[in-house]
Amino acid sequence: MAEVVLCVASTVAGCLVAPVDRLCGYVISYDSHVRELEAKVLELDNARQNVQDTINAQNNGNPIKDYVNKWVEDVNKHAEEACRVLDDDKRAKTTCFYRWLPNARYRLGREARRKAKDVQVLIDGKPSGEVYDNRPPGLVDGAFRHDFLGDRGDTNFDSRASILEDIMNALGDEKHKVIGIYGEGGVGKTTLLKQVQKKLRNEKKLFHMIVKANVSQNPDFKKIQEDIAYALGLKTLKDETSEEGRKELLFKRLQNDPSEKVLIILDDLWKDLDLGVVGIPSKDESKGCKLLLTSRFKDVLEQMECHNSIFHLQGLKDDEAFRLFEKTVGDRLKDNEQLKTIADQLVKKLAGLPLLINSVAKSLKDRDVAAWRSALKTIDPSHIETIVKWSYDHLKSEDTKTLFLLCGLIGGTIQVEILLVLVMGLGFFEESRLTMQESRDRLYTMLAGLRSACLLLDGGDDKKNVTIHDLYSEAVVSTPFRGQNSLMMNSNYGSWRKEKLEKCWAICLADVGRDRLNELMTYRFLDLKILMLSQPNYWRRVHPPQHDTADCSVLLDFESMKELQVLYVRFIHIARLPSSIGILGNLHSLYLDHCNVEDAAILGKLKALQILCLAGSALSRLPKEIGDLTNLRLLNLSDCNRLRTIEPGVLKRLINLEELYLRGSFDQWMGKDGILSESCNARLAELKSLTKIASLEISIPNPRVLLEDDDFPFGNLNRFWINIGNAKQQLKGELRTMILKLEEWDSILLEKWVQKILQKTQYLHLEGLKEFKKNAHELCTQGFGELKRLSIDSSPSIKYIANSSDGLPLTAFTFLEHLFLENLVDLEKICNGPVAQECFGILKIVDIRKCQRLKNLWFLPEMQRLVHLEELQVRECDSMRAIITDGAGEIEGLADDMVELPNLRRLNLLALPKMTSFCTGAESAPIQLLQGYFLLHSFGHDERSTHFAL
């Protein structure tokens, strides 16, 4: 629970315990001022307690808003001063000469009156509404993208409407704490949950928060906790490493306020789930929490104590199933009795399962009558596998079929980059000679086709991940889709006999401990093409877990896997790679992710290797043998924080390299004056040989080495994260990012390759510009065509952000969404001269700090175009007089002087000692702020804070 330390209550109590003596001869006005101050102090204490209660009630681990903290500080300060005045009064009244000292009574009366006014300002400015930053995604009345729910309209049927109504009634009944929905795979349980969420969010009555997590057949408790914490906005959970600590944090958050109604949705339970291990309150502990569960099995829900609130979701009725099929195939059935007859018989074979109905209908939508008759003959309603295989057989290409099988092999939600490693390893796109980026684009197209065929679930706008339904994943793994010698196995089918297991062409195990790994290496996998291994429960983890300290190197033996083309291992401790890995002559993709590899020299034998990932390794040196991998197209050395040496010549020899990732890794580039020795390092000039490079993540602490050579091939990059000079701002996770701290090396900005990259940059941080005397928009000579975020810090050479020196309207920063300026001591204006309407036209966030010469931000006509502005913060700008000025004589105004900021939700103006108003010279132009909060603090000549809730 967030605690705000306030001493007001105890202090005030000490001041007001003793009754006020009514001594004869007191000045009447004096008495009234003291009594008023006493009353105001008590009122302030009540206001303080209300805010504290709000803080406690809303606590979700997020930081408290700045203006709330400031209000709390001011309350403490002014309450202490008020109590001092009251204490002075009490002491004065005890003196025998007090009634003959009118000057003292006058002084205390005046102080009491002034302090009462100060206290009243605080009372009027009491924070209201949300007191925490970053409204949690699970908040019912918060912004929520209904389209992301992926509603396909499957539930718009009477049978679904009635069960939806029953579930809603149960959710509104206090007697039901745990509610369950069961039904076979593909019947639409997850889709029904989305409808429940949508209805609850639209009505905004039953719950304050709705959170959801997928459980699946192999529950990952940490992932479940993270999903719930994300929806609750509980950011502190990600920093907690212990299981007990995470459980306690989540449990405390969910029990924080008994009046807060929280719905926790747990989808796809396969067995009884211990809520206590996750940190979810149960039974009498649940207070305001309710659970909504789904499972294929009724007995699982009964074990979870649903009892009288279990709902059975069955397949669609025949007429409903036909309508869904008809809707999916479009006009094909219109006036075609033959197809209608086939469709009617076919739909009855699909068991009323919306998943299969959509899939088959999509496959038949553009096919002839013969294909419809073939489907009717082939599909066996008693075996779901035949339905899935029929859809599989009708995919247009062998590559797409293989991709579907790979999705089924991994199961659940899958990172697209993992699929890229697999398909490239299998030789996809080789005949077309596609680049890595072209291959990535082709993969996206293939995945879109699988979604269109309803073989993958719709994931909204998420391009980094895809999701496959468990029903398809089970069918893919349990059925030899390519004949008896083409089996696939994953963690859900780990008890196969040895003879069957050895026939697999692909194996994906997400639960490999030492014993399982030791057993696996005793088998002979003569046909195995793909092997994917991970520690238990860590397959899809973004951040590495704490490693099992035992080295698994001695257990690995690849002697019987000579046909292996992809080896993908995550979070298994492999300090020394086994010698047997050197025989994998057909290996195209090797992905050793956070495996603590200490020596990679043996990998030089894998001449066919195209993709090599050693991210998170314990390498201290990249050996010369890696230079023998001349077919390598992707090298990932991210997060190798011990890597201090790349032997000279290694990178230069990787002439086919297209993608190089060194973020959080090697940065000790040697300059021309480096002394040749056994400990010498790679020179940056080696990268000039990488003429095919298209993706690059690199840090260059010393900018000087960039000026020793030119003609770097970086101008052709389409994905990049480049940090030159080690600026404090890292902009983590964003591609097309440039971070430049140049100081006396400003001339680097004139390099041709830098200018080419700046044209493509979306996230730019500049720091330490001293000699480059240009305006910000001129830093890229061709204009910032794609820039979304601009951050400039400690750069005295910047005078204007956009400057129209010739008097013609300037077009710049048309895609800019976030502008951050700090410590620009010579900055006079954001825009100097006329700018085009598109300039800053989609700006959402503006944050300006310590720009001491800046007197205002915008002229009134410029402000009128900022309709997308969401956050505006200006602080510690000593010359700032107003945010807006009418710009009379400098810029032509619009006919309508109204300024509307319909999306503004946060406005902070802090420590602006010369500011006198929000807008000067245009008093008749009203400013409409429709939502959020507005904070003015310490401006003008009055040091008091003023708060306005909007």
Short mmCIF file of C-alpha atoms in Angstrom, two decimals, residues 76 110 134 257 671 680 712 765 814 890:
data_model
loop_
_atom_site.label_atom_id
_atom_site.label_comp_id
_atom_site.label_asym_id
_atom_site.label_seq_id
_atom_site.Cartn_x
_atom_site.Cartn_y
_atom_site.Cartn_z
CA ASN A 76 2.26 19.51 5.72
CA ARG A 110 -3.19 39.28 11.05
CA ASN A 134 -1.07 5.71 -15.85
CA ASP A 257 -9.96 -2.01 -0.92
CA GLY A 671 40.47 3.73 -33.18
CA CYS A 680 43.59 -5.56 -29.70
CA PHE A 712 29.84 3.45 -43.73
CA HIS A 765 17.54 11.90 -28.82
CA THR A 814 4.45 16.47 -39.58
CA GLU A 890 3.86 38.28 -36.26
#
